[in-house]
Amino acid sequence: MARPHIMFVQAQMIPWARGLYGGARPDVETKMLSRDDADGSSSCIVRYGAGWERSTSEHLLAHEEFLVLDGAIEINGRSYAKHSYGFLPAGYVRERARSPRGAVLFTTFNAEPRAGAGRSAGFDPKLLVEYVDPLTMEWDPGLVDPQLAKGVAIKPLRTDPYTLETSFLYCSPPHRVPPGMAKPQWTHPMIEELYVIEGDYVWADVGRMQRGGYCWWRENVYHGPSGTDTGYNLFVR
């Protein structure tokens, strides 16, 4: 079945499991946030322990998208520090990877992440977003739907050249909880997924998402009203 509507879970309440499903990287730990039983796609948190290292060439048979939540990981000699972002398409070759001090990544796969050895012929370079450092970017309020409250802004990370699916950071200042949570509910015609990096996202119908909160909103499902008293920084797909 397709992934169910999830509104919402706190990642802190999900236990760690050993390895990635599909058999790749048995030496990491994961928290499964959501998974599609039909196509094997998923969103999870992956923890690389201090000293983790992979020195042999490999690739995955799935797209791998990630945002570093804590620590740092090095892939092919490039260091991804906290809040760094990457989208590595299926077949992207990791010549080597390591995490000397450990790292925690929010990670998505578009299929079961099975490993392949050596080089791959299935790699699509048009999909590759090898490295983005959001700390070097300015927040852009002009990318936000004008129907939303003033003060929110976006840092774009990726747009798929074929499907136009997008990934971005989305921030809000504090004091955006209207009296009585008077804003209406709303919906949208596409799936939306988000993870709370920092701050609180308050929902009048279900409660308060805090750091580590995760949603998978099915299309055409109403939710809200919402706001924030503290402000927030979200990763949104």
PDB file of C-alpha atoms in Angstrom:
ATOM      1  CA  MET A   1       0.000   0.000   0.000  1.00  0.00           C
ATOM      2  CA  ALA A   2       1.060   3.637  -0.395  1.00  0.00           C
ATOM      3  CA  ARG A   3       2.414   5.392   2.649  1.00  0.00           C
ATOM      4  CA  PRO A   4      -0.327   6.400   5.089  1.00  0.00           C
ATOM      5  CA  HIS A   5      -1.074   9.956   6.139  1.00  0.00           C
ATOM      6  CA  ILE A   6       1.091  10.711   9.216  1.00  0.00           C
ATOM      7  CA  MET A   7       0.251  13.723  11.326  1.00  0.00           C
ATOM      8  CA  PHE A   8       2.601  13.557  13.286  1.00  0.00           C
ATOM      9  CA  VAL A   9       5.272  11.501  15.105  1.00  0.00           C
ATOM     10  CA  GLN A  10       8.247  12.511  17.232  1.00  0.00           C
ATOM     11  CA  ALA A  11      11.398  10.723  16.134  1.00  0.00           C
ATOM     12  CA  GLN A  12      12.599  10.556  19.749  1.00  0.00           C
ATOM     13  CA  MET A  13       9.859   8.005  20.458  1.00  0.00           C
ATOM     14  CA  ILE A  14      10.993   5.583  17.723  1.00  0.00           C
ATOM     15  CA  PRO A  15      13.610   2.985  18.718  1.00  0.00           C
ATOM     16  CA  TRP A  16      16.863   2.541  16.816  1.00  0.00           C
ATOM     17  CA  ALA A  17      17.209  -0.528  14.596  1.00  0.00           C
ATOM     18  CA  ARG A  18      20.384  -2.059  13.213  1.00  0.00           C
ATOM     19  CA  GLY A  19      21.264  -1.517   9.531  1.00  0.00           C
ATOM     20  CA  LEU A  20      19.383  -0.197   6.529  1.00  0.00           C
ATOM     21  CA  TYR A  21      16.478  -2.313   5.351  1.00  0.00           C
ATOM     22  CA  GLY A  22      17.456  -3.955   2.068  1.00  0.00           C
ATOM     23  CA  GLY A  23      20.769  -5.100   3.527  1.00  0.00           C
ATOM     24  CA  ALA A  24      22.976  -2.121   2.693  1.00  0.00           C
ATOM     25  CA  ARG A  25      25.140  -0.647   5.459  1.00  0.00           C
ATOM     26  CA  PRO A  26      24.494  -3.177   8.214  1.00  0.00           C
ATOM     27  CA  ASP A  27      26.860  -1.221  10.469  1.00  0.00           C
ATOM     28  CA  VAL A  28      24.618   1.874  10.868  1.00  0.00           C
ATOM     29  CA  GLU A  29      21.528   2.467  13.018  1.00  0.00           C
ATOM     30  CA  THR A  30      18.175   3.680  11.700  1.00  0.00           C
ATOM     31  CA  LYS A  31      14.818   5.024  12.838  1.00  0.00           C
ATOM     32  CA  MET A  32      12.096   4.350  10.272  1.00  0.00           C
ATOM     33  CA  LEU A  33       9.774   7.353  10.008  1.00  0.00           C
ATOM     34  CA  SER A  34       7.635   6.186   7.100  1.00  0.00           C
ATOM     35  CA  ARG A  35       7.822   3.533   4.392  1.00  0.00           C
ATOM     36  CA  ASP A  36       5.891   2.545   1.288  1.00  0.00           C
ATOM     37  CA  ASP A  37       5.358  -1.220   1.290  1.00  0.00           C
ATOM     38  CA  ALA A  38       4.701  -1.220  -2.459  1.00  0.00           C
ATOM     39  CA  ASP A  39       7.801   0.451  -3.893  1.00  0.00           C
ATOM     40  CA  GLY A  40      10.172   0.306  -0.897  1.00  0.00           C
ATOM     41  CA  SER A  41      10.635   4.080  -0.655  1.00  0.00           C
ATOM     42  CA  SER A  42      11.157   5.460   2.826  1.00  0.00           C
ATOM     43  CA  SER A  43      12.185   8.303   5.078  1.00  0.00           C
ATOM     44  CA  CYS A  44      14.368   7.543   8.060  1.00  0.00           C
ATOM     45  CA  ILE A  45      17.040   8.829  10.390  1.00  0.00           C
ATOM     46  CA  VAL A  46      20.414   7.176   9.922  1.00  0.00           C
ATOM     47  CA  ARG A  47      23.107   7.261  12.611  1.00  0.00           C
ATOM     48  CA  TYR A  48      26.738   6.625  11.692  1.00  0.00           C
ATOM     49  CA  GLY A  49      28.788   5.791  14.761  1.00  0.00           C
ATOM     50  CA  ALA A  50      32.079   7.479  15.580  1.00  0.00           C
ATOM     51  CA  GLY A  51      34.788   5.840  13.508  1.00  0.00           C
ATOM     52  CA  TRP A  52      32.401   4.485  10.876  1.00  0.00           C
ATOM     53  CA  GLU A  53      34.210   3.954   7.575  1.00  0.00           C
ATOM     54  CA  ARG A  54      33.626   2.357   4.171  1.00  0.00           C
ATOM     55  CA  SER A  55      36.778   2.166   2.051  1.00  0.00           C
ATOM     56  CA  THR A  56      35.486   0.001  -0.808  1.00  0.00           C
ATOM     57  CA  SER A  57      33.682   1.389  -3.856  1.00  0.00           C
ATOM     58  CA  GLU A  58      29.896   0.941  -3.837  1.00  0.00           C
ATOM     59  CA  HIS A  59      26.612   2.435  -4.981  1.00  0.00           C
ATOM     60  CA  LEU A  60      22.941   2.109  -4.058  1.00  0.00           C
ATOM     61  CA  LEU A  61      20.145   0.965  -6.351  1.00  0.00           C
ATOM     62  CA  ALA A  62      17.994   3.841  -5.042  1.00  0.00           C
ATOM     63  CA  HIS A  63      18.163   7.612  -4.887  1.00  0.00           C
ATOM     64  CA  GLU A  64      19.571   8.780  -1.552  1.00  0.00           C
ATOM     65  CA  GLU A  65      18.703  12.248  -0.268  1.00  0.00           C
ATOM     66  CA  PHE A  66      19.992  13.516   3.066  1.00  0.00           C
ATOM     67  CA  LEU A  67      20.291  16.471   5.404  1.00  0.00           C
ATOM     68  CA  VAL A  68      22.880  16.276   8.189  1.00  0.00           C
ATOM     69  CA  LEU A  69      21.177  16.821  11.548  1.00  0.00           C
ATOM     70  CA  ASP A  70      24.249  16.430  13.735  1.00  0.00           C
ATOM     71  CA  GLY A  71      27.944  15.623  13.397  1.00  0.00           C
ATOM     72  CA  ALA A  72      29.620  15.257  10.000  1.00  0.00           C
ATOM     73  CA  ILE A  73      30.124  12.624   7.320  1.00  0.00           C
ATOM     74  CA  GLU A  74      32.712  12.543   4.556  1.00  0.00           C
ATOM     75  CA  ILE A  75      31.829  11.121   1.125  1.00  0.00           C
ATOM     76  CA  ASN A  76      34.429  10.916  -1.663  1.00  0.00           C
ATOM     77  CA  GLY A  77      36.644  13.340   0.239  1.00  0.00           C
ATOM     78  CA  ARG A  78      33.935  15.979   0.738  1.00  0.00           C
ATOM     79  CA  SER A  79      32.862  16.792   4.291  1.00  0.00           C
ATOM     80  CA  TYR A  80      29.149  17.252   4.961  1.00  0.00           C
ATOM     81  CA  ALA A  81      28.816  19.160   8.229  1.00  0.00           C
ATOM     82  CA  LYS A  82      25.672  19.985  10.197  1.00  0.00           C
ATOM     83  CA  HIS A  83      22.750  21.016   7.925  1.00  0.00           C
ATOM     84  CA  SER A  84      24.651  20.157   4.733  1.00  0.00           C
ATOM     85  CA  TYR A  85      22.493  18.598   2.027  1.00  0.00           C
ATOM     86  CA  GLY A  86      23.006  16.106  -0.789  1.00  0.00           C
ATOM     87  CA  PHE A  87      20.966  14.176  -3.342  1.00  0.00           C
ATOM     88  CA  LEU A  88      22.889  11.192  -4.690  1.00  0.00           C
ATOM     89  CA  PRO A  89      20.987   9.416  -7.497  1.00  0.00           C
ATOM     90  CA  ALA A  90      20.818   5.663  -7.863  1.00  0.00           C
ATOM     91  CA  GLY A  91      24.139   4.428  -9.170  1.00  0.00           C
ATOM     92  CA  TYR A  92      26.180   7.286  -7.686  1.00  0.00           C
ATOM     93  CA  VAL A  93      29.492   5.706  -6.725  1.00  0.00           C
ATOM     94  CA  ARG A  94      30.855   6.224  -3.241  1.00  0.00           C
ATOM     95  CA  GLU A  95      34.550   5.551  -3.666  1.00  0.00           C
ATOM     96  CA  ARG A  96      34.982   5.973   0.077  1.00  0.00           C
ATOM     97  CA  ALA A  97      33.022   7.327   3.037  1.00  0.00           C
ATOM     98  CA  ARG A  98      33.704   7.843   6.725  1.00  0.00           C
ATOM     99  CA  SER A  99      32.526   9.627   9.842  1.00  0.00           C
ATOM    100  CA  PRO A 100      35.378  10.010  12.347  1.00  0.00           C
ATOM    101  CA  ARG A 101      33.199  11.557  15.083  1.00  0.00           C
ATOM    102  CA  GLY A 102      29.800  10.202  14.069  1.00  0.00           C
ATOM    103  CA  ALA A 103      26.829  11.738  12.273  1.00  0.00           C
ATOM    104  CA  VAL A 104      23.019  11.700  12.262  1.00  0.00           C
ATOM    105  CA  LEU A 105      21.245  12.235   8.926  1.00  0.00           C
ATOM    106  CA  PHE A 106      17.629  12.652   7.882  1.00  0.00           C
ATOM    107  CA  THR A 107      17.613  10.385   4.827  1.00  0.00           C
ATOM    108  CA  THR A 108      15.114   9.424   2.126  1.00  0.00           C
ATOM    109  CA  PHE A 109      15.232   6.619  -0.433  1.00  0.00           C
ATOM    110  CA  ASN A 110      12.959   6.296  -3.468  1.00  0.00           C
ATOM    111  CA  ALA A 111      13.232   2.483  -3.391  1.00  0.00           C
ATOM    112  CA  GLU A 112      14.668  -0.235  -1.163  1.00  0.00           C
ATOM    113  CA  PRO A 113      18.314   0.788  -0.624  1.00  0.00           C
ATOM    114  CA  ARG A 114      20.126  -2.289  -1.857  1.00  0.00           C
ATOM    115  CA  ALA A 115      23.872  -2.013  -2.460  1.00  0.00           C
ATOM    116  CA  GLY A 116      25.779  -2.637  -5.654  1.00  0.00           C
ATOM    117  CA  ALA A 117      29.532  -3.079  -5.966  1.00  0.00           C
ATOM    118  CA  GLY A 118      31.912  -0.936  -8.003  1.00  0.00           C
ATOM    119  CA  ARG A 119      30.775   1.205 -10.928  1.00  0.00           C
ATOM    120  CA  SER A 120      27.188   1.541 -12.140  1.00  0.00           C
ATOM    121  CA  ALA A 121      25.727   2.153 -15.594  1.00  0.00           C
ATOM    122  CA  GLY A 122      22.403   3.414 -14.248  1.00  0.00           C
ATOM    123  CA  PHE A 123      23.553   6.776 -12.890  1.00  0.00           C
ATOM    124  CA  ASP A 124      21.675   9.914 -14.138  1.00  0.00           C
ATOM    125  CA  PRO A 125      23.885  13.008 -13.673  1.00  0.00           C
ATOM    126  CA  LYS A 126      20.902  15.347 -14.216  1.00  0.00           C
ATOM    127  CA  LEU A 127      19.558  14.273 -10.826  1.00  0.00           C
ATOM    128  CA  LEU A 128      22.781  14.828  -8.882  1.00  0.00           C
ATOM    129  CA  VAL A 129      22.922  17.556  -6.247  1.00  0.00           C
ATOM    130  CA  GLU A 130      26.254  16.623  -4.770  1.00  0.00           C
ATOM    131  CA  TYR A 131      26.560  19.252  -2.061  1.00  0.00           C
ATOM    132  CA  VAL A 132      24.655  22.250  -0.714  1.00  0.00           C
ATOM    133  CA  ASP A 133      25.709  24.272   2.334  1.00  0.00           C
ATOM    134  CA  PRO A 134      22.597  26.177   3.501  1.00  0.00           C
ATOM    135  CA  LEU A 135      24.710  28.281   5.857  1.00  0.00           C
ATOM    136  CA  THR A 136      26.060  30.133   2.810  1.00  0.00           C
ATOM    137  CA  MET A 137      22.541  30.901   1.467  1.00  0.00           C
ATOM    138  CA  GLU A 138      20.186  33.790   2.171  1.00  0.00           C
ATOM    139  CA  TRP A 139      16.587  33.179   3.224  1.00  0.00           C
ATOM    140  CA  ASP A 140      14.241  34.112   0.356  1.00  0.00           C
ATOM    141  CA  PRO A 141      10.718  35.275   1.338  1.00  0.00           C
ATOM    142  CA  GLY A 142       9.873  35.722  -2.334  1.00  0.00           C
ATOM    143  CA  LEU A 143       9.605  31.957  -2.825  1.00  0.00           C
ATOM    144  CA  VAL A 144       6.770  31.612  -0.287  1.00  0.00           C
ATOM    145  CA  ASP A 145       3.107  31.441  -1.273  1.00  0.00           C
ATOM    146  CA  PRO A 146       1.798  35.029  -0.748  1.00  0.00           C
ATOM    147  CA  GLN A 147      -1.290  33.631   0.990  1.00  0.00           C
ATOM    148  CA  LEU A 148       0.901  32.597   3.928  1.00  0.00           C
ATOM    149  CA  ALA A 149       1.825  34.927   6.772  1.00  0.00           C
ATOM    150  CA  LYS A 150       4.592  37.470   6.327  1.00  0.00           C
ATOM    151  CA  GLY A 151       7.991  36.662   7.771  1.00  0.00           C
ATOM    152  CA  VAL A 152       8.366  33.089   6.515  1.00  0.00           C
ATOM    153  CA  ALA A 153      11.127  32.293   4.025  1.00  0.00           C
ATOM    154  CA  ILE A 154      12.743  29.461   2.063  1.00  0.00           C
ATOM    155  CA  LYS A 155      16.211  28.165   1.175  1.00  0.00           C
ATOM    156  CA  PRO A 156      15.798  26.006  -1.970  1.00  0.00           C
ATOM    157  CA  LEU A 157      17.897  22.838  -2.017  1.00  0.00           C
ATOM    158  CA  ARG A 158      16.709  20.837  -5.024  1.00  0.00           C
ATOM    159  CA  THR A 159      14.112  20.653  -7.799  1.00  0.00           C
ATOM    160  CA  ASP A 160      13.793  17.406  -9.733  1.00  0.00           C
ATOM    161  CA  PRO A 161      14.305  18.178 -13.449  1.00  0.00           C
ATOM    162  CA  TYR A 162      11.718  15.567 -14.475  1.00  0.00           C
ATOM    163  CA  THR A 163       8.984  15.621 -11.814  1.00  0.00           C
ATOM    164  CA  LEU A 164       9.547  19.152 -10.394  1.00  0.00           C
ATOM    165  CA  GLU A 165       9.455  17.719  -6.872  1.00  0.00           C
ATOM    166  CA  THR A 166      11.236  20.092  -4.522  1.00  0.00           C
ATOM    167  CA  SER A 167      13.196  20.012  -1.275  1.00  0.00           C
ATOM    168  CA  PHE A 168      13.869  23.128   0.776  1.00  0.00           C
ATOM    169  CA  LEU A 169      14.382  24.616   4.210  1.00  0.00           C
ATOM    170  CA  TYR A 170      11.460  26.655   5.516  1.00  0.00           C
ATOM    171  CA  CYS A 171      11.658  29.030   8.471  1.00  0.00           C
ATOM    172  CA  SER A 172       9.279  31.159  10.485  1.00  0.00           C
ATOM    173  CA  PRO A 173       9.841  33.825  13.143  1.00  0.00           C
ATOM    174  CA  PRO A 174       8.068  33.443  16.508  1.00  0.00           C
ATOM    175  CA  HIS A 175       4.689  34.900  17.513  1.00  0.00           C
ATOM    176  CA  ARG A 176       2.746  33.405  14.612  1.00  0.00           C
ATOM    177  CA  VAL A 177       0.019  31.683  16.637  1.00  0.00           C
ATOM    178  CA  PRO A 178      -3.184  33.639  15.951  1.00  0.00           C
ATOM    179  CA  PRO A 179      -5.685  34.189  18.807  1.00  0.00           C
ATOM    180  CA  GLY A 180      -7.761  31.058  19.172  1.00  0.00           C
ATOM    181  CA  MET A 181      -5.866  29.472  16.289  1.00  0.00           C
ATOM    182  CA  ALA A 182      -8.385  31.231  14.041  1.00  0.00           C
ATOM    183  CA  LYS A 183      -6.750  30.379  10.710  1.00  0.00           C
ATOM    184  CA  PRO A 184      -8.656  27.847   8.582  1.00  0.00           C
ATOM    185  CA  GLN A 185      -7.645  24.332   7.720  1.00  0.00           C
ATOM    186  CA  TRP A 186      -6.081  23.772   4.291  1.00  0.00           C
ATOM    187  CA  THR A 187      -4.924  21.084   1.917  1.00  0.00           C
ATOM    188  CA  HIS A 188      -2.885  20.729  -1.277  1.00  0.00           C
ATOM    189  CA  PRO A 189      -2.942  18.449  -4.333  1.00  0.00           C
ATOM    190  CA  MET A 190       0.503  16.935  -3.697  1.00  0.00           C
ATOM    191  CA  ILE A 191       2.152  14.960  -0.925  1.00  0.00           C
ATOM    192  CA  GLU A 192       4.112  17.078   1.552  1.00  0.00           C
ATOM    193  CA  GLU A 193       6.701  15.752   3.974  1.00  0.00           C
ATOM    194  CA  LEU A 194       8.466  17.725   6.683  1.00  0.00           C
ATOM    195  CA  TYR A 195      10.885  17.305   9.556  1.00  0.00           C
ATOM    196  CA  VAL A 196      11.337  19.836  12.366  1.00  0.00           C
ATOM    197  CA  ILE A 197      15.020  20.733  12.659  1.00  0.00           C
ATOM    198  CA  GLU A 198      14.511  23.400  15.322  1.00  0.00           C
ATOM    199  CA  GLY A 199      11.642  25.160  17.076  1.00  0.00           C
ATOM    200  CA  ASP A 200       7.957  24.306  17.515  1.00  0.00           C
ATOM    201  CA  TYR A 201       5.139  23.918  14.991  1.00  0.00           C
ATOM    202  CA  VAL A 202       1.758  24.190  16.760  1.00  0.00           C
ATOM    203  CA  TRP A 203      -1.330  22.424  15.374  1.00  0.00           C
ATOM    204  CA  ALA A 204      -4.723  23.236  16.844  1.00  0.00           C
ATOM    205  CA  ASP A 205      -6.142  19.886  15.744  1.00  0.00           C
ATOM    206  CA  VAL A 206      -3.324  17.585  16.942  1.00  0.00           C
ATOM    207  CA  GLY A 207      -0.792  19.348  19.183  1.00  0.00           C
ATOM    208  CA  ARG A 208       2.758  20.654  19.206  1.00  0.00           C
ATOM    209  CA  MET A 209       5.480  19.329  16.900  1.00  0.00           C
ATOM    210  CA  GLN A 210       8.894  19.941  18.372  1.00  0.00           C
ATOM    211  CA  ARG A 211      12.444  19.229  17.248  1.00  0.00           C
ATOM    212  CA  GLY A 212      12.397  15.759  15.702  1.00  0.00           C
ATOM    213  CA  GLY A 213       8.735  16.008  14.677  1.00  0.00           C
ATOM    214  CA  TYR A 214       7.878  14.351  11.363  1.00  0.00           C
ATOM    215  CA  CYS A 215       4.868  14.475   9.000  1.00  0.00           C
ATOM    216  CA  TRP A 216       3.878  12.676   5.809  1.00  0.00           C
ATOM    217  CA  TRP A 217       0.782  14.489   4.548  1.00  0.00           C
ATOM    218  CA  ARG A 218      -1.229  12.711   1.897  1.00  0.00           C
ATOM    219  CA  GLU A 219      -2.596  14.857  -0.902  1.00  0.00           C
ATOM    220  CA  ASN A 220      -6.064  16.386  -0.419  1.00  0.00           C
ATOM    221  CA  VAL A 221      -6.122  15.694   3.342  1.00  0.00           C
ATOM    222  CA  TYR A 222      -7.054  18.775   5.376  1.00  0.00           C
ATOM    223  CA  HIS A 223      -4.892  19.823   8.323  1.00  0.00           C
ATOM    224  CA  GLY A 224      -4.476  22.854  10.549  1.00  0.00           C
ATOM    225  CA  PRO A 225      -4.962  25.515  11.669  1.00  0.00           C
ATOM    226  CA  SER A 226      -1.335  26.015  12.629  1.00  0.00           C
ATOM    227  CA  GLY A 227       1.215  28.530  13.785  1.00  0.00           C
ATOM    228  CA  THR A 228       4.301  28.922  15.963  1.00  0.00           C
ATOM    229  CA  ASP A 229       5.034  30.734  19.190  1.00  0.00           C
ATOM    230  CA  THR A 230       8.792  30.043  19.193  1.00  0.00           C
ATOM    231  CA  GLY A 231       9.590  30.039  15.463  1.00  0.00           C
ATOM    232  CA  TYR A 232      10.839  27.013  13.540  1.00  0.00           C
ATOM    233  CA  ASN A 233      13.268  25.716  10.918  1.00  0.00           C
ATOM    234  CA  LEU A 234      11.882  22.852   8.827  1.00  0.00           C
ATOM    235  CA  PHE A 235      13.169  20.507   6.140  1.00  0.00           C
ATOM    236  CA  VAL A 236      10.358  20.123   3.606  1.00  0.00           C
ATOM    237  CA  ARG A 237       9.891  17.855   0.589  1.00  0.00           C
TER     238      ARG A 237
END
